[in-house]
Amino acid sequence: MAAHLSYGRVNLNVLREAVRRELREFLDKCAGSKAIVWDEYLTGPFGLIAQYSLLKEHEVEKMFTLKGSRLPAADVKNIIFFVRPRLELMDIIAENVLSEDRRGPTRDFHILFVPRRSLLCEQRLKDLGVLGSFIHREEYSLDLIPFDGDLLSMESEGAFKECYLESDQTSLYHAAKGLMTLQALYGTIPQIFGKGECARQVANMMIRMKREFTGSQNSIFPVFDNLLLLDRNVDLLTPLATQLTYEGLIDEIYGIQNSYVKLPPEKFAPKKQGDGGKDLPTEAKKLQLNSAEELYAEIRDKNFNAVGSVLSKRAKVISAAFEERHNAKTVGEIKQFVSQLPHMQAARGSLANHTSIAELIKDVTTSEDFFDKLTVEQEFMSGVDTDKVNSYIEDCIAQKHPLIKVLRLVCLQSVCNSGLKQKVLDYYKREILQTYGYEHILTLYNLEKAGLLKPQTGGRNNYPTIRKTLRLWMDDVNEQNPTDISYVYSGYAPLSVRLAQLLSRPGWRSIEEVLRILPGPHFEERQPLPTGLQKKRQPGENRVTLIFFLGGVTFAEIAALRFLSQLEDGG
Amino acid sequence: MNRTKGDEEEYWNSSKFKAFTFDDEDDELSQLKESKRAVNSLRDFVDDEDDDDLERVSWSGEPVGSKTRPGSFQSLSDALSDAPAKSYAPELGRPKGEYRDYSNDWSPSDTVRRLRKGKVCSLERFRSLQDKLQLLEEAVSMHDGNVITAVLIFLKRTLSKEILFRELEVRQVALRHLIHFLKEIGDQKLLLDLFRFLDRTEELALSHYREHLNIQDPEKRKEFLKTCVGLPFSAEDSAHIQDHYTLLERQIIIEVRLLVSTFSASISVLSAIQVFHFLFICYSPVNLKKTFKIPDKQYVLTALAARAKLRAWHDVDALFTTKNWLGYTKKRAPIGFHRVVEILHKNSAPVQILQEYVNLVEDVDTKLNLATKFKCHDVVIDTCRDLKDRQQLLAYRSKVDKGSAEEEKIDAILNSSQIRWKN
């Protein structure tokens, strides 16, 4: 049971249990002792579903990483490959199977495709002559993975590229399937809103899938009131800007994968007396970040500038708690103190970790370059000088700063200008190619195709209209005690979250004009519920909305959404 | 009759008649088709092309023989729907020909549904173009990638290239799927043919160009790039591709010539001079700048760093010195001298050199900051004097070494009666 999944309005442990059950069933199908050969990419997401202990319960004795040549020796009856349906992985599997030592005891092979079987992959296995060697060939549709009490993810890295660059609907199909699974467990969602081409496709798929499941009507009382499907390309601006929440900055600087972050170890070395500073750990420190950790839940969504005061307050509280031991006089009091000790030690450890992390982040945010970059970003987002070549960007290119940094800035400028003037665009392109290499012609082509870095068509800049109507730039931001979602970027309110906010109150009819400027259709669908399941909302009770970003979401946007849900009239 | 046990089994367990079976698709079918649908084909779909024996099943449904079957996938959604358990009908050892003639009347939509559930289906009976296109349409409306791929593989095999392209041109979803599929299996040739047919010239050019990343050998890569030069890129990109080729060509030449000049035992001094002339004049930095149209700012920054690394201070100087028409030299920089100072400092230039360029910084505050940061004492002192800022000069006095020349200089200035101090 993952405790942190039960905290929210929706108990996501139900989903997790359902997904675990399916895994158990498959493992039991391959009766006997087993070893799992992992596609490395899957270990992260699976870690959120099942720990090794569960696997052990089902006779998994060994685990290996998928790599070429021969499989390691293991005295098990079954070898199961857990892989994504990718052709290159099939080649490796075939190599493993073919180089199996015939002299040893025979092992049965099975393969579990995550999240789907693929015809091409099976064809490849057949071409390589190993298809028949597999006894069980199945798929495990791990579509939506619960990350936290209010957060699910498909962890589909290639989704944006597939949807917006290649117009490939496979990940949309998975999204629809994932939503059907959710509805099977949490009830049909009565209202679906959406904005964007992909959103429309997903909604269509959902409706069609529902039609095809003739037979049992879903009799579960609906937990969700609304579903909002949003294309990522409705708001390309937000992911380009530097996030300024605590969690956002951790992600920007170190990268958070499957709720884990790897940090430089020096700051986390345990201070032991008389150690002399030798034996410093060389491996990165890996920390898990989710709402199960009390302190983290409190600070993760705050603007970084507001974190310091929370940490110092917490430090005082913890010190005071430890000082209590002097006041414990009776045996009873001492006993009580001792029983609370683990909790206090955990709190102190947590505080130490986050103080170190905050220090690491501060080193970055107080640097001159960070300040310069942020200034440029904020100029663009507030509409200043977006139509000329920016000298800070030029300098970054000239000094060969990381390409991703440069690309984020030029794309940000392009989005805030509804496309760049041809001369400006050509200038940036030439500088980039000459500095980072000509092969980036392909990179730039893709960026243009995705709408991130393109020439201005029609000579009109629509961004100011969008910015003003949706109040995306707020000058007076209160980072300590925010009143508006713009605190997550210290002034810029994420467009996507603003749309969600306005949908709930007063509704999208008030922003028809802006919606028409943004790409893709907007729509509303109703899914009929059987009578008796109609939800009657208590007065004052907020609706439960599921927001699905098709193509990825930033931690800052999640923070903004959490902020909205805490507002009394956020809906 | 002398039948063996096995034969007997087979005799009793086989029948010329098709039995009725509860099939998964029953809910959709009309009564007419029920009897015809009695036989479940048990061959795996992907084995379609091979001449496999048909699997034999006994009456109860257990497969006879050692051939194992792939498990059919039970996704969560299937488990939640009302799908009944699988059932088998007795399979007869019918010869292949007979099986083929016995055409099951599965419509395109049924076929596609079977494909989605992973059940095997022979697509061979969709012979006419119209049938094939209908099958494709059904597959597309199902949105299932595997099904669409399966149908496309079949069409790719059974249709001529031209017809396939022509039909897909007007079917966007299937077309995108085909492109993705061709990329995935690496069928570059067909992909380029497709782009050519669709007149998607830019994509054709870029797809071809992308291949260069797979070529390691520089000579081969250069040859490949040459083939890219004439392709239909956009105007700007064409220029870039040309530049890429030119750059690589020069790089190779330089490497080759340097190699030759270093290792050739018989090279004479004169020919060495010739080689280096060739290198440094024809491929001089300035020449490169002109060829690739590098803007001044970029060029100066790069050249500055290079020369600073070589500690060639005269050459650094030369970068900024221009003669005006009266013959006077003047120092100019397209990037601001504060940047110059920073780059020099990063490359460990000595203080005297740094001092020279700090002096050229126009903005007084920046100049003072940099001078203080890099300990260019003279500049600090002179600037304070020019600003008539006594306090700051006093403050700086405590920072210089005791008894140094700088301290003396400061004292001299502080004691000077000619300066009207501000503070």
PDB file of C-alpha atoms in Angstrom, chain A residues 15 18-19 21-22 29 85-87 116-124 126 131-132 134-139 141 162 166-170 173 177 180-181 184-185 201 204-205 208-209 212-216 368 391 394-395 397-399 422 426-427 429-435 438-442 445-446 449, chain B residues 27-28 44-50 68-78 80-82 113 116 118 138 141-147 149-151 153 173 176-177 180-181 183-185 200 202-203 206-207 209-210 212-213 233 236-237 239-241 243-244 247 292-295 297-298 301-302 339 346 373:
ATOM      1  CA  LEU A  15      -5.735   1.804  -9.547  1.00  0.00           C
ATOM      2  CA  ALA A  18      -5.651  -3.295 -10.010  1.00  0.00           C
ATOM      3  CA  VAL A  19      -2.430  -2.901 -11.943  1.00  0.00           C
ATOM      4  CA  ARG A  21      -3.071  -7.732  -9.599  1.00  0.00           C
ATOM      5  CA  GLU A  22      -2.621  -8.028 -13.326  1.00  0.00           C
ATOM      6  CA  LYS A  29       0.993 -17.980 -15.301  1.00  0.00           C
ATOM      7  CA  PRO A  85       7.839  -3.018 -28.168  1.00  0.00           C
ATOM      8  CA  ARG A  86      10.961  -1.736 -29.891  1.00  0.00           C
ATOM      9  CA  LEU A  87      12.677  -3.472 -32.762  1.00  0.00           C
ATOM     10  CA  ARG A 116       1.420  -3.216 -25.915  1.00  0.00           C
ATOM     11  CA  ARG A 117       2.318  -6.020 -28.197  1.00  0.00           C
ATOM     12  CA  SER A 118       3.566  -4.946 -31.554  1.00  0.00           C
ATOM     13  CA  LEU A 119       3.101  -6.780 -34.764  1.00  0.00           C
ATOM     14  CA  LEU A 120       6.401  -5.540 -36.112  1.00  0.00           C
ATOM     15  CA  CYS A 121       8.244  -6.788 -33.068  1.00  0.00           C
ATOM     16  CA  GLU A 122       6.740 -10.226 -33.306  1.00  0.00           C
ATOM     17  CA  GLN A 123       7.526 -10.275 -36.998  1.00  0.00           C
ATOM     18  CA  ARG A 124      11.120  -9.422 -36.183  1.00  0.00           C
ATOM     19  CA  LYS A 126       9.944 -14.550 -36.230  1.00  0.00           C
ATOM     20  CA  LEU A 131       9.262 -16.470 -32.096  1.00  0.00           C
ATOM     21  CA  GLY A 132       8.266 -20.043 -31.376  1.00  0.00           C
ATOM     22  CA  PHE A 134       8.242 -18.106 -26.268  1.00  0.00           C
ATOM     23  CA  ILE A 135       5.523 -19.871 -24.367  1.00  0.00           C
ATOM     24  CA  HIS A 136       3.649 -16.873 -23.064  1.00  0.00           C
ATOM     25  CA  ARG A 137       3.646 -13.712 -25.170  1.00  0.00           C
ATOM     26  CA  GLU A 138       1.501 -11.067 -23.591  1.00  0.00           C
ATOM     27  CA  GLU A 139       1.026  -7.405 -23.120  1.00  0.00           C
ATOM     28  CA  SER A 141      -1.086  -2.316 -20.432  1.00  0.00           C
ATOM     29  CA  GLU A 162       4.718  11.322 -32.026  1.00  0.00           C
ATOM     30  CA  GLU A 166       4.742  12.697 -36.787  1.00  0.00           C
ATOM     31  CA  SER A 167       0.965  12.890 -36.345  1.00  0.00           C
ATOM     32  CA  ASP A 168       1.092   9.360 -35.019  1.00  0.00           C
ATOM     33  CA  GLN A 169      -1.863   8.507 -32.848  1.00  0.00           C
ATOM     34  CA  THR A 170      -0.452   5.548 -30.959  1.00  0.00           C
ATOM     35  CA  TYR A 173      -4.755   5.456 -28.293  1.00  0.00           C
ATOM     36  CA  LYS A 177      -7.259   3.146 -23.110  1.00  0.00           C
ATOM     37  CA  MET A 180     -11.171   3.689 -20.045  1.00  0.00           C
ATOM     38  CA  THR A 181      -9.331   1.791 -17.324  1.00  0.00           C
ATOM     39  CA  ALA A 184     -13.813   1.140 -15.132  1.00  0.00           C
ATOM     40  CA  LEU A 185     -12.415   1.638 -11.654  1.00  0.00           C
ATOM     41  CA  GLN A 201      -9.108  12.403 -31.154  1.00  0.00           C
ATOM     42  CA  ASN A 204     -13.610  10.320 -30.079  1.00  0.00           C
ATOM     43  CA  MET A 205     -11.704   7.172 -29.234  1.00  0.00           C
ATOM     44  CA  ARG A 208     -16.131   4.740 -29.589  1.00  0.00           C
ATOM     45  CA  MET A 209     -14.534   2.393 -27.068  1.00  0.00           C
ATOM     46  CA  GLU A 212     -18.021  -1.200 -28.174  1.00  0.00           C
ATOM     47  CA  PHE A 213     -18.194  -2.394 -24.613  1.00  0.00           C
ATOM     48  CA  THR A 214     -21.780  -3.411 -24.946  1.00  0.00           C
ATOM     49  CA  GLY A 215     -23.089  -5.329 -22.078  1.00  0.00           C
ATOM     50  CA  SER A 216     -22.437  -4.436 -18.501  1.00  0.00           C
ATOM     51  CA  GLU A 368      24.684  36.134 -12.570  1.00  0.00           C
ATOM     52  CA  SER A 391      21.970  40.102 -27.391  1.00  0.00           C
ATOM     53  CA  GLU A 394      23.705  35.889 -29.102  1.00  0.00           C
ATOM     54  CA  ASP A 395      26.253  35.828 -26.319  1.00  0.00           C
ATOM     55  CA  ILE A 397      25.564  31.024 -28.652  1.00  0.00           C
ATOM     56  CA  ALA A 398      28.932  32.679 -29.023  1.00  0.00           C
ATOM     57  CA  GLN A 399      30.076  31.185 -25.730  1.00  0.00           C
ATOM     58  CA  GLN A 422      12.317  35.971 -41.276  1.00  0.00           C
ATOM     59  CA  ASP A 426      17.592  33.251 -40.320  1.00  0.00           C
ATOM     60  CA  TYR A 427      20.155  35.001 -38.178  1.00  0.00           C
ATOM     61  CA  LYS A 429      19.561  29.657 -37.392  1.00  0.00           C
ATOM     62  CA  ARG A 430      22.852  30.517 -39.009  1.00  0.00           C
ATOM     63  CA  GLU A 431      24.539  31.243 -35.695  1.00  0.00           C
ATOM     64  CA  ILE A 432      23.298  27.988 -34.224  1.00  0.00           C
ATOM     65  CA  LEU A 433      24.386  25.889 -37.177  1.00  0.00           C
ATOM     66  CA  GLN A 434      27.827  27.442 -37.296  1.00  0.00           C
ATOM     67  CA  THR A 435      28.379  27.003 -33.591  1.00  0.00           C
ATOM     68  CA  TYR A 438      25.257  21.574 -39.420  1.00  0.00           C
ATOM     69  CA  GLU A 439      23.456  18.400 -38.477  1.00  0.00           C
ATOM     70  CA  HIS A 440      21.144  20.648 -36.495  1.00  0.00           C
ATOM     71  CA  ILE A 441      19.416  21.559 -39.712  1.00  0.00           C
ATOM     72  CA  LEU A 442      17.313  18.547 -38.777  1.00  0.00           C
ATOM     73  CA  TYR A 445      13.371  21.676 -39.093  1.00  0.00           C
ATOM     74  CA  ASN A 446      11.654  19.637 -36.401  1.00  0.00           C
ATOM     75  CA  LYS A 449       7.297  21.644 -37.691  1.00  0.00           C
TER      76      LYS A 449
ATOM     77  CA  ASP B  27     -23.012 -10.770 -30.750  1.00  0.00           C
ATOM     78  CA  GLU B  28     -22.302  -8.959 -33.991  1.00  0.00           C
ATOM     79  CA  ASP B  44      -0.777 -17.565 -36.104  1.00  0.00           C
ATOM     80  CA  PHE B  45      -1.276 -14.560 -38.308  1.00  0.00           C
ATOM     81  CA  VAL B  46       2.389 -13.915 -38.837  1.00  0.00           C
ATOM     82  CA  ASP B  47       2.876 -17.412 -40.157  1.00  0.00           C
ATOM     83  CA  ASP B  48       0.589 -16.664 -43.021  1.00  0.00           C
ATOM     84  CA  GLU B  49       3.234 -16.883 -45.668  1.00  0.00           C
ATOM     85  CA  ASP B  50       4.714 -20.152 -44.519  1.00  0.00           C
ATOM     86  CA  THR B  68       2.715 -24.465 -28.275  1.00  0.00           C
ATOM     87  CA  ARG B  69       0.441 -21.601 -28.902  1.00  0.00           C
ATOM     88  CA  PRO B  70       0.969 -17.989 -28.030  1.00  0.00           C
ATOM     89  CA  GLY B  71      -1.192 -16.811 -25.201  1.00  0.00           C
ATOM     90  CA  SER B  72      -3.800 -14.354 -26.203  1.00  0.00           C
ATOM     91  CA  PHE B  73      -3.538 -11.163 -24.313  1.00  0.00           C
ATOM     92  CA  GLN B  74      -5.992 -10.315 -21.672  1.00  0.00           C
ATOM     93  CA  SER B  75      -5.753  -6.655 -21.151  1.00  0.00           C
ATOM     94  CA  LEU B  76      -7.572  -5.143 -18.238  1.00  0.00           C
ATOM     95  CA  SER B  77     -10.257  -3.753 -20.463  1.00  0.00           C
ATOM     96  CA  ASP B  78     -10.929  -7.151 -21.934  1.00  0.00           C
ATOM     97  CA  LEU B  80     -13.791  -6.009 -17.632  1.00  0.00           C
ATOM     98  CA  SER B  81     -15.891  -6.554 -20.708  1.00  0.00           C
ATOM     99  CA  ASP B  82     -18.137  -9.498 -21.154  1.00  0.00           C
ATOM    100  CA  ARG B 113     -11.938  -6.901 -35.068  1.00  0.00           C
ATOM    101  CA  ARG B 116      -7.392  -6.489 -32.796  1.00  0.00           C
ATOM    102  CA  GLY B 118      -4.931 -11.042 -31.740  1.00  0.00           C
ATOM    103  CA  GLU B 138     -11.969  -0.352 -41.226  1.00  0.00           C
ATOM    104  CA  SER B 141     -11.328   3.693 -37.936  1.00  0.00           C
ATOM    105  CA  MET B 142     -10.287   1.296 -35.207  1.00  0.00           C
ATOM    106  CA  HIS B 143      -7.287   3.483 -34.322  1.00  0.00           C
ATOM    107  CA  ASP B 144      -5.312   0.410 -33.323  1.00  0.00           C
ATOM    108  CA  GLY B 145      -1.706   0.720 -34.476  1.00  0.00           C
ATOM    109  CA  ASN B 146      -1.042  -2.993 -34.679  1.00  0.00           C
ATOM    110  CA  VAL B 147      -4.068  -3.596 -36.844  1.00  0.00           C
ATOM    111  CA  THR B 149       0.337  -2.018 -39.494  1.00  0.00           C
ATOM    112  CA  ALA B 150      -0.847  -5.544 -40.219  1.00  0.00           C
ATOM    113  CA  VAL B 151      -3.075  -4.334 -43.026  1.00  0.00           C
ATOM    114  CA  ILE B 153       2.129  -4.948 -44.484  1.00  0.00           C
ATOM    115  CA  VAL B 173      -3.947   8.652 -41.241  1.00  0.00           C
ATOM    116  CA  ARG B 176       1.274   8.806 -41.691  1.00  0.00           C
ATOM    117  CA  HIS B 177       1.198   5.314 -40.343  1.00  0.00           C
ATOM    118  CA  HIS B 180       6.206   5.765 -39.425  1.00  0.00           C
ATOM    119  CA  PHE B 181       6.301   2.056 -40.204  1.00  0.00           C
ATOM    120  CA  LYS B 183      11.056   4.546 -40.698  1.00  0.00           C
ATOM    121  CA  GLU B 184      10.794   1.952 -37.975  1.00  0.00           C
ATOM    122  CA  ILE B 185      11.864  -0.957 -40.146  1.00  0.00           C
ATOM    123  CA  ARG B 200       7.274  16.349 -50.342  1.00  0.00           C
ATOM    124  CA  GLU B 202      11.891  19.104 -48.383  1.00  0.00           C
ATOM    125  CA  GLU B 203      11.146  16.013 -46.320  1.00  0.00           C
ATOM    126  CA  LEU B 206      16.064  16.037 -45.075  1.00  0.00           C
ATOM    127  CA  SER B 207      15.393  12.319 -44.810  1.00  0.00           C
ATOM    128  CA  TYR B 209      20.470  14.134 -45.352  1.00  0.00           C
ATOM    129  CA  ARG B 210      19.747  12.489 -42.004  1.00  0.00           C
ATOM    130  CA  HIS B 212      24.855  11.152 -43.011  1.00  0.00           C
ATOM    131  CA  LEU B 213      24.817  10.765 -39.260  1.00  0.00           C
ATOM    132  CA  PHE B 233      16.045  21.926 -49.606  1.00  0.00           C
ATOM    133  CA  GLU B 236      18.444  28.859 -46.710  1.00  0.00           C
ATOM    134  CA  ASP B 237      19.006  25.206 -45.918  1.00  0.00           C
ATOM    135  CA  ALA B 239      23.192  27.170 -48.470  1.00  0.00           C
ATOM    136  CA  HIS B 240      23.781  25.464 -45.120  1.00  0.00           C
ATOM    137  CA  ILE B 241      24.183  22.048 -46.706  1.00  0.00           C
ATOM    138  CA  ASP B 243      28.539  25.028 -46.230  1.00  0.00           C
ATOM    139  CA  HIS B 244      28.552  21.734 -44.399  1.00  0.00           C
ATOM    140  CA  LEU B 247      33.600  22.664 -44.246  1.00  0.00           C
ATOM    141  CA  PHE B 292      30.970  30.946 -44.270  1.00  0.00           C
ATOM    142  CA  LYS B 293      29.819  34.532 -43.821  1.00  0.00           C
ATOM    143  CA  ILE B 294      30.495  34.594 -40.137  1.00  0.00           C
ATOM    144  CA  PRO B 295      29.497  37.868 -38.566  1.00  0.00           C
ATOM    145  CA  LYS B 297      31.057  39.520 -33.457  1.00  0.00           C
ATOM    146  CA  GLN B 298      31.239  35.748 -33.684  1.00  0.00           C
ATOM    147  CA  LEU B 301      35.051  36.162 -29.977  1.00  0.00           C
ATOM    148  CA  THR B 302      36.356  32.931 -31.436  1.00  0.00           C
ATOM    149  CA  ARG B 339      33.814  40.910 -22.722  1.00  0.00           C
ATOM    150  CA  LYS B 346      39.497  33.066 -18.515  1.00  0.00           C
ATOM    151  CA  LYS B 373      38.121  42.389  -9.706  1.00  0.00           C
TER     152      LYS B 373
END
